[in-house]
GROMACS .gro file of C-alpha atoms in nm:
model
  376
    1UNK     CA    1  -1.349  -2.162   0.068
    2UNK     CA    2  -1.265  -1.856  -0.140
    3UNK     CA    3  -0.999  -1.593  -0.076
    4UNK     CA    4  -0.910  -1.299  -0.300
    5UNK     CA    5  -0.631  -1.047  -0.284
    6UNK     CA    6  -0.626  -0.720  -0.477
    7UNK     CA    7  -0.570  -0.352  -0.405
    8UNK     CA    8  -0.789  -0.380  -0.094
    9UNK     CA    9  -0.592  -0.670   0.050
   10UNK     CA   10  -0.230  -0.732   0.139
   11UNK     CA   11  -0.006  -0.433   0.193
   12UNK     CA   12  -0.182  -0.115   0.093
   13UNK     CA   13   0.009   0.148  -0.094
   14UNK     CA   14  -0.281   0.389  -0.151
   15UNK     CA   15  -0.177   0.595   0.147
   16UNK     CA   16  -0.426   0.813   0.329
   17UNK     CA   17  -0.332   1.147   0.477
   18UNK     CA   18  -0.227   1.116   0.843
   19UNK     CA   19  -0.480   1.246   1.093
   20UNK     CA   20  -0.421   1.573   1.273
   21UNK     CA   21  -0.372   1.499   1.641
   22UNK     CA   22  -0.475   1.732   1.923
   23UNK     CA   23  -0.130   1.892   1.929
   24UNK     CA   24  -0.144   1.966   1.555
   25UNK     CA   25  -0.491   2.119   1.582
   26UNK     CA   26  -0.386   2.324   1.885
   27UNK     CA   27  -0.079   2.448   1.697
   28UNK     CA   28  -0.288   2.541   1.393
   29UNK     CA   29  -0.535   2.745   1.599
   30UNK     CA   30  -0.252   2.903   1.798
   31UNK     CA   31  -0.096   3.030   1.474
   32UNK     CA   32  -0.439   3.154   1.362
   33UNK     CA   33  -0.481   3.335   1.695
   34UNK     CA   34  -0.143   3.507   1.656
   35UNK     CA   35  -0.240   3.623   1.306
   36UNK     CA   36  -0.574   3.739   1.445
   37UNK     CA   37  -0.397   3.954   1.706
   38UNK     CA   38  -0.169   4.103   1.438
   39UNK     CA   39  -0.470   4.180   1.217
   40UNK     CA   40  -0.653   4.334   1.514
   41UNK     CA   41  -0.350   4.550   1.586
   42UNK     CA   42  -0.351   4.679   1.228
   43UNK     CA   43  -0.724   4.755   1.250
   44UNK     CA   44  -0.677   4.940   1.577
   45UNK     CA   45  -0.380   5.139   1.445
   46UNK     CA   46  -0.601   5.244   1.155
   47UNK     CA   47  -0.845   5.387   1.407
   48UNK     CA   48  -0.562   5.571   1.582
   49UNK     CA   49  -0.444   5.721   1.253
   50UNK     CA   50  -0.796   5.856   1.196
   51UNK     CA   51  -0.806   5.987   1.555
   52UNK     CA   52  -1.092   5.759   1.650
   53UNK     CA   53  -1.107   5.654   2.013
   54UNK     CA   54  -1.247   5.298   2.017
   55UNK     CA   55  -1.206   4.973   2.209
   56UNK     CA   56  -0.954   4.710   2.094
   57UNK     CA   57  -1.219   4.434   2.136
   58UNK     CA   58  -1.404   4.479   1.803
   59UNK     CA   59  -1.073   4.480   1.617
   60UNK     CA   60  -0.981   4.157   1.793
   61UNK     CA   61  -1.319   4.006   1.703
   62UNK     CA   62  -1.260   4.099   1.341
   63UNK     CA   63  -0.913   3.939   1.347
   64UNK     CA   64  -1.049   3.621   1.502
   65UNK     CA   65  -1.331   3.603   1.246
   66UNK     CA   66  -1.071   3.644   0.971
   67UNK     CA   67  -0.818   3.379   1.078
   68UNK     CA   68  -1.003   3.123   1.289
   69UNK     CA   69  -1.220   3.069   0.979
   70UNK     CA   70  -0.913   2.954   0.786
   71UNK     CA   71  -0.792   2.737   1.074
   72UNK     CA   72  -1.129   2.562   1.070
   73UNK     CA   73  -1.118   2.527   0.690
   74UNK     CA   74  -0.767   2.378   0.705
   75UNK     CA   75  -0.870   2.129   0.975
   76UNK     CA   76  -1.183   2.031   0.781
   77UNK     CA   77  -0.993   1.993   0.453
   78UNK     CA   78  -0.742   1.758   0.613
   79UNK     CA   79  -1.017   1.563   0.793
   80UNK     CA   80  -1.189   1.502   0.458
   81UNK     CA   81  -0.856   1.406   0.299
   82UNK     CA   82  -0.809   1.136   0.562
   83UNK     CA   83  -1.116   0.960   0.421
   84UNK     CA   84  -1.083   1.067   0.056
   85UNK     CA   85  -0.714   1.111  -0.016
   86UNK     CA   86  -0.781   1.237  -0.371
   87UNK     CA   87  -0.899   1.563  -0.215
   88UNK     CA   88  -0.539   1.676  -0.165
   89UNK     CA   89  -0.385   1.515  -0.472
   90UNK     CA   90  -0.310   1.771  -0.740
   91UNK     CA   91  -0.477   1.736  -1.079
   92UNK     CA   92  -0.660   1.975  -1.310
   93UNK     CA   93  -0.994   1.814  -1.229
   94UNK     CA   94  -0.939   1.834  -0.854
   95UNK     CA   95  -0.803   2.189  -0.883
   96UNK     CA   96  -1.119   2.295  -1.071
   97UNK     CA   97  -1.338   2.151  -0.796
   98UNK     CA   98  -1.128   2.328  -0.534
   99UNK     CA   99  -1.164   2.658  -0.721
  100UNK     CA  100  -1.542   2.624  -0.705
  101UNK     CA  101  -1.527   2.534  -0.337
  102UNK     CA  102  -1.288   2.822  -0.270
  103UNK     CA  103  -1.528   3.067  -0.437
  104UNK     CA  104  -1.817   2.949  -0.221
  105UNK     CA  105  -1.609   2.964   0.094
  106UNK     CA  106  -1.478   3.311   0.007
  107UNK     CA  107  -1.835   3.435  -0.042
  108UNK     CA  108  -1.940   3.278   0.289
  109UNK     CA  109  -1.640   3.431   0.463
  110UNK     CA  110  -1.723   3.776   0.327
  111UNK     CA  111  -2.078   3.737   0.457
  112UNK     CA  112  -1.946   3.633   0.798
  113UNK     CA  113  -1.715   3.934   0.815
  114UNK     CA  114  -1.997   4.163   0.703
  115UNK     CA  115  -2.222   4.028   0.978
  116UNK     CA  116  -1.942   4.072   1.232
  117UNK     CA  117  -1.885   4.433   1.123
  118UNK     CA  118  -2.259   4.512   1.148
  119UNK     CA  119  -2.275   4.355   1.493
  120UNK     CA  120  -1.961   4.536   1.611
  121UNK     CA  121  -2.093   4.868   1.472
  122UNK     CA  122  -2.403   4.837   1.688
  123UNK     CA  123  -2.202   4.755   2.000
  124UNK     CA  124  -1.908   4.992   1.938
  125UNK     CA  125  -2.040   5.277   1.719
  126UNK     CA  126  -1.705   5.456   1.712
  127UNK     CA  127  -1.536   5.150   1.564
  128UNK     CA  128  -1.822   5.092   1.325
  129UNK     CA  129  -1.803   5.447   1.201
  130UNK     CA  130  -1.486   5.356   1.014
  131UNK     CA  131  -1.561   4.996   0.914
  132UNK     CA  132  -1.940   4.981   0.863
  133UNK     CA  133  -1.905   5.038   0.489
  134UNK     CA  134  -1.728   4.703   0.453
  135UNK     CA  135  -1.931   4.530   0.178
  136UNK     CA  136  -1.992   4.171   0.076
  137UNK     CA  137  -1.881   4.249  -0.281
  138UNK     CA  138  -1.530   4.350  -0.186
  139UNK     CA  139  -1.350   4.189  -0.478
  140UNK     CA  140  -1.009   4.261  -0.330
  141UNK     CA  141  -1.102   4.065  -0.018
  142UNK     CA  142  -1.264   3.797  -0.231
  143UNK     CA  143  -0.943   3.753  -0.432
  144UNK     CA  144  -0.736   3.741  -0.114
  145UNK     CA  145  -0.955   3.460   0.019
  146UNK     CA  146  -0.908   3.265  -0.305
  147UNK     CA  147  -0.531   3.307  -0.271
  148UNK     CA  148  -0.541   3.192   0.093
  149UNK     CA  149  -0.742   2.884   0.001
  150UNK     CA  150  -0.502   2.807  -0.284
  151UNK     CA  151  -0.210   2.844  -0.045
  152UNK     CA  152  -0.369   2.603   0.204
  153UNK     CA  153  -0.451   2.358  -0.075
  154UNK     CA  154  -0.096   2.376  -0.214
  155UNK     CA  155   0.066   2.326   0.127
  156UNK     CA  156  -0.169   2.033   0.196
  157UNK     CA  157  -0.071   1.873  -0.137
  158UNK     CA  158   0.299   1.914  -0.060
  159UNK     CA  159   0.262   1.774   0.293
  160UNK     CA  160   0.058   1.481   0.166
  161UNK     CA  161   0.316   1.406  -0.101
  162UNK     CA  162   0.590   1.415   0.162
  163UNK     CA  163   0.396   1.189   0.400
  164UNK     CA  164   0.311   0.949   0.117
  165UNK     CA  165   0.674   0.924   0.005
  166UNK     CA  166   0.788   0.864   0.362
  167UNK     CA  167   0.517   0.606   0.420
  168UNK     CA  168   0.590   0.427   0.094
  169UNK     CA  169   0.962   0.419   0.175
  170UNK     CA  170   0.894   0.278   0.522
  171UNK     CA  171   0.654   0.020   0.381
  172UNK     CA  172   0.904  -0.078   0.112
  173UNK     CA  173   1.178  -0.127   0.370
  174UNK     CA  174   0.939  -0.325   0.588
  175UNK     CA  175   0.832  -0.549   0.300
  176UNK     CA  176   1.195  -0.600   0.199
  177UNK     CA  177   1.266  -0.707   0.557
  178UNK     CA  178   0.968  -0.942   0.551
  179UNK     CA  179   1.069  -1.083   0.214
  180UNK     CA  180   1.423  -1.138   0.338
  181UNK     CA  181   1.283  -1.319   0.639
  182UNK     CA  182   1.061  -1.521   0.408
  183UNK     CA  183   1.365  -1.609   0.199
  184UNK     CA  184   1.555  -1.723   0.508
  185UNK     CA  185   1.252  -1.916   0.628
  186UNK     CA  186   1.225  -2.087   0.290
  187UNK     CA  187   1.591  -2.181   0.317
  188UNK     CA  188   1.539  -2.307   0.671
  189UNK     CA  189   1.242  -2.515   0.557
  190UNK     CA  190   1.458  -2.670   0.289
  191UNK     CA  191   1.749  -2.727   0.524
  192UNK     CA  192   1.550  -2.834   0.828
  193UNK     CA  193   1.668  -3.165   0.974
  194UNK     CA  194   1.350  -3.344   0.876
  195UNK     CA  195   1.387  -3.248   0.509
  196UNK     CA  196   1.759  -3.322   0.498
  197UNK     CA  197   1.715  -3.644   0.689
  198UNK     CA  198   1.453  -3.768   0.444
  199UNK     CA  199   1.665  -3.659   0.148
  200UNK     CA  200   1.981  -3.824   0.280
  201UNK     CA  201   1.786  -4.133   0.378
  202UNK     CA  202   1.649  -4.153   0.025
  203UNK     CA  203   2.002  -4.112  -0.114
  204UNK     CA  204   2.130  -4.393   0.108
  205UNK     CA  205   1.847  -4.614  -0.006
  206UNK     CA  206   1.918  -4.538  -0.372
  207UNK     CA  207   2.289  -4.611  -0.330
  208UNK     CA  208   2.215  -4.935  -0.140
  209UNK     CA  209   1.992  -5.044  -0.426
  210UNK     CA  210   2.264  -4.962  -0.676
  211UNK     CA  211   2.060  -4.683  -0.828
  212UNK     CA  212   2.358  -4.449  -0.843
  213UNK     CA  213   2.231  -4.243  -1.136
  214UNK     CA  214   1.912  -4.160  -0.948
  215UNK     CA  215   2.114  -4.079  -0.637
  216UNK     CA  216   2.336  -3.847  -0.841
  217UNK     CA  217   2.033  -3.670  -0.986
  218UNK     CA  218   1.887  -3.625  -0.639
  219UNK     CA  219   2.210  -3.465  -0.522
  220UNK     CA  220   2.199  -3.233  -0.822
  221UNK     CA  221   1.845  -3.130  -0.734
  222UNK     CA  222   1.947  -3.057  -0.375
  223UNK     CA  223   2.244  -2.855  -0.502
  224UNK     CA  224   2.014  -2.655  -0.732
  225UNK     CA  225   1.781  -2.566  -0.446
  226UNK     CA  226   2.057  -2.458  -0.207
  227UNK     CA  227   2.263  -2.266  -0.464
  228UNK     CA  228   1.963  -2.079  -0.605
  229UNK     CA  229   1.831  -1.988  -0.262
  230UNK     CA  230   2.167  -1.858  -0.142
  231UNK     CA  231   2.231  -1.666  -0.464
  232UNK     CA  232   1.904  -1.475  -0.469
  233UNK     CA  233   1.871  -1.127  -0.328
  234UNK     CA  234   1.512  -1.067  -0.218
  235UNK     CA  235   1.309  -0.894  -0.334
  236UNK     CA  236   1.364  -0.944  -0.706
  237UNK     CA  237   1.191  -1.073  -1.016
  238UNK     CA  238   1.333  -1.369  -1.204
  239UNK     CA  239   1.237  -1.543  -1.528
  240UNK     CA  240   0.986  -1.817  -1.457
  241UNK     CA  241   1.225  -2.068  -1.617
  242UNK     CA  242   1.463  -2.006  -1.325
  243UNK     CA  243   1.184  -2.031  -1.070
  244UNK     CA  244   1.067  -2.351  -1.238
  245UNK     CA  245   1.409  -2.516  -1.196
  246UNK     CA  246   1.384  -2.478  -0.820
  247UNK     CA  247   1.027  -2.609  -0.813
  248UNK     CA  248   1.118  -2.906  -1.032
  249UNK     CA  249   1.417  -2.987  -0.812
  250UNK     CA  250   1.208  -2.967  -0.498
  251UNK     CA  251   0.938  -3.190  -0.646
  252UNK     CA  252   1.195  -3.436  -0.779
  253UNK     CA  253   1.336  -3.481  -0.427
  254UNK     CA  254   0.986  -3.518  -0.285
  255UNK     CA  255   0.907  -3.782  -0.548
  256UNK     CA  256   1.203  -3.984  -0.425
  257UNK     CA  257   1.063  -3.955  -0.075
  258UNK     CA  258   0.700  -4.035  -0.160
  259UNK     CA  259   0.779  -4.270  -0.451
  260UNK     CA  260   0.458  -4.376  -0.625
  261UNK     CA  261   0.244  -4.171  -0.381
  262UNK     CA  262   0.334  -3.841  -0.547
  263UNK     CA  263   0.256  -3.761  -0.908
  264UNK     CA  264   0.364  -3.434  -1.065
  265UNK     CA  265   0.236  -3.257  -1.374
  266UNK     CA  266   0.393  -2.928  -1.488
  267UNK     CA  267   0.280  -2.731  -1.791
  268UNK     CA  268   0.444  -2.404  -1.894
  269UNK     CA  269   0.422  -2.234  -2.232
  270UNK     CA  270   0.740  -2.094  -2.393
  271UNK     CA  271   0.617  -1.738  -2.340
  272UNK     CA  272   0.547  -1.813  -1.974
  273UNK     CA  273   0.903  -1.939  -1.923
  274UNK     CA  274   1.033  -1.599  -2.036
  275UNK     CA  275   0.794  -1.403  -1.813
  276UNK     CA  276   0.922  -1.243  -1.495
  277UNK     CA  277   0.780  -1.350  -1.158
  278UNK     CA  278   0.874  -1.257  -0.800
  279UNK     CA  279   1.127  -1.499  -0.657
  280UNK     CA  280   0.984  -1.767  -0.427
  281UNK     CA  281   0.634  -1.701  -0.561
  282UNK     CA  282   0.510  -2.055  -0.625
  283UNK     CA  283   0.747  -2.254  -0.408
  284UNK     CA  284   0.554  -2.195  -0.082
  285UNK     CA  285   0.234  -2.299  -0.258
  286UNK     CA  286   0.393  -2.622  -0.386
  287UNK     CA  287   0.532  -2.695  -0.039
  288UNK     CA  288   0.187  -2.638   0.109
  289UNK     CA  289   0.029  -2.871  -0.144
  290UNK     CA  290   0.265  -3.151  -0.042
  291UNK     CA  291   0.261  -3.087   0.333
  292UNK     CA  292  -0.111  -3.025   0.379
  293UNK     CA  293  -0.261  -3.194   0.076
  294UNK     CA  294  -0.059  -3.500  -0.031
  295UNK     CA  295   0.131  -3.608   0.282
  296UNK     CA  296  -0.183  -3.683   0.491
  297UNK     CA  297  -0.325  -3.903   0.212
  298UNK     CA  298  -0.235  -4.269   0.244
  299UNK     CA  299  -0.265  -4.320  -0.129
  300UNK     CA  300  -0.087  -3.994  -0.216
  301UNK     CA  301  -0.205  -3.770  -0.493
  302UNK     CA  302  -0.130  -3.540  -0.784
  303UNK     CA  303   0.017  -3.189  -0.790
  304UNK     CA  304  -0.043  -2.988  -1.106
  305UNK     CA  305   0.138  -2.665  -1.189
  306UNK     CA  306   0.024  -2.468  -1.492
  307UNK     CA  307   0.166  -2.138  -1.617
  308UNK     CA  308   0.069  -1.958  -1.936
  309UNK     CA  309   0.033  -1.614  -2.087
  310UNK     CA  310  -0.321  -1.486  -2.138
  311UNK     CA  311  -0.312  -1.152  -2.320
  312UNK     CA  312  -0.113  -0.909  -2.108
  313UNK     CA  313  -0.143  -1.131  -1.801
  314UNK     CA  314   0.061  -1.421  -1.671
  315UNK     CA  315  -0.167  -1.691  -1.535
  316UNK     CA  316  -0.023  -1.931  -1.275
  317UNK     CA  317  -0.199  -2.216  -1.099
  318UNK     CA  318  -0.099  -2.477  -0.840
  319UNK     CA  319  -0.350  -2.751  -0.773
  320UNK     CA  320  -0.354  -3.073  -0.573
  321UNK     CA  321  -0.616  -3.344  -0.528
  322UNK     CA  322  -0.521  -3.408  -0.166
  323UNK     CA  323  -0.712  -3.373   0.158
  324UNK     CA  324  -0.778  -3.000   0.118
  325UNK     CA  325  -0.742  -2.729   0.383
  326UNK     CA  326  -0.837  -2.797   0.742
  327UNK     CA  327  -0.936  -2.560   1.020
  328UNK     CA  328  -0.582  -2.575   1.156
  329UNK     CA  329  -0.413  -2.479   0.829
  330UNK     CA  330  -0.659  -2.194   0.750
  331UNK     CA  331  -0.606  -2.215   0.376
  332UNK     CA  332  -0.240  -2.313   0.407
  333UNK     CA  333  -0.167  -2.012   0.635
  334UNK     CA  334   0.186  -1.870   0.627
  335UNK     CA  335   0.271  -1.982   0.274
  336UNK     CA  336  -0.041  -1.816   0.134
  337UNK     CA  337   0.020  -1.498   0.334
  338UNK     CA  338   0.379  -1.474   0.213
  339UNK     CA  339   0.260  -1.510  -0.146
  340UNK     CA  340  -0.001  -1.236  -0.099
  341UNK     CA  341   0.260  -1.002   0.047
  342UNK     CA  342   0.498  -1.058  -0.244
  343UNK     CA  343   0.219  -0.989  -0.493
  344UNK     CA  344   0.109  -0.674  -0.307
  345UNK     CA  345   0.469  -0.550  -0.304
  346UNK     CA  346   0.548  -0.611  -0.672
  347UNK     CA  347   0.201  -0.545  -0.821
  348UNK     CA  348   0.003  -0.308  -0.596
  349UNK     CA  349  -0.352  -0.299  -0.729
  350UNK     CA  350  -0.258  -0.492  -1.043
  351UNK     CA  351  -0.282  -0.857  -0.941
  352UNK     CA  352  -0.534  -1.115  -0.833
  353UNK     CA  353  -0.502  -1.431  -0.629
  354UNK     CA  354  -0.782  -1.678  -0.584
  355UNK     CA  355  -0.760  -1.977  -0.347
  356UNK     CA  356  -1.043  -2.227  -0.352
  357UNK     CA  357  -1.116  -2.577  -0.228
  358UNK     CA  358  -1.304  -2.746  -0.518
  359UNK     CA  359  -1.608  -2.957  -0.440
  360UNK     CA  360  -1.427  -3.267  -0.572
  361UNK     CA  361  -1.152  -3.220  -0.314
  362UNK     CA  362  -0.801  -3.082  -0.297
  363UNK     CA  363  -0.690  -2.720  -0.311
  364UNK     CA  364  -0.634  -2.478  -0.596
  365UNK     CA  365  -0.453  -2.145  -0.604
  366UNK     CA  366  -0.469  -1.923  -0.914
  367UNK     CA  367  -0.261  -1.609  -0.960
  368UNK     CA  368  -0.281  -1.343  -1.231
  369UNK     CA  369  -0.006  -1.082  -1.266
  370UNK     CA  370   0.103  -0.845  -1.546
  371UNK     CA  371   0.318  -1.018  -1.807
  372UNK     CA  372   0.673  -0.881  -1.813
  373UNK     CA  373   0.999  -0.979  -1.977
  374UNK     CA  374   1.351  -0.897  -1.871
  375UNK     CA  375   1.492  -0.617  -2.092
  376UNK     CA  376   1.733  -0.743  -2.354
   0.00000   0.00000   0.00000
């Protein structure tokens, strides 16, 4: 069983442009129609100035050919941007491509207008008498079309940037809410009656056996878990050394509960201890390993946690030799999903998580994130 999470999984922050709904398209073409009427009015007034008696219809056709073209171009540009968001992201390379596209569209538009003028001249000769000399090499018109395309492209870039910022803000708030809920859930899992009952029962047993030092250490571990959990403000990054203290305390309490059935092996290099990791990153994975891997095994098992720096990456692994995932746990479900969401929030497109059930049994989760240190 193999699961991977990268920029295509988890919470996506490469935001696409929102689609134009029917109301937006209708509004766009309504504006184009108003501009077409205004342009037609100017054309017709030009005829009046030259004392030419002609119908208003060819002027209206010319106005519609002028502006409905740009309404269609705007709609098409945004439709393409929905699928390829880079189309409306500003850069010199993209701007160069748009200049070439704008030149082709301007030439096509001039040809369309020329065809419309020829057609209108045949149907309304009086109107055509003034406008039939409109040529396809009208550089003034060509430049105006380039400016109009640039205006549409610029407005699209600004709108996309606005939508992206709004979407990112909303997603950030949503993830913060989810992380806060995850933090509370982690606290509830630690404070649930079953956990506390087992911990207190183990303490009573230790005291009854006269093992007061072990009982005192167990209380210290419980205090570490509760104090750290209550003190944290999700979402945040913490040095792995701090995260490790919580994991060690949790495992120490579980070792009291499982006794000889639970073996623990933790390896962390000095550089790894200084590296920053999202809070509550590994704890759900360790809890899953105990709950779904070790607890069902009559003879218990081993949980290994390894953290080290590899180049510019921090490599973290949690592995158990327990019963492995079942159909009901679906790869240790909620704990794995929470971990993916934290990684997607803190390292969008710059992390990898691999969960696999080895052939020899158990479950293994490997995470790679950028190596960071807290500023001095």
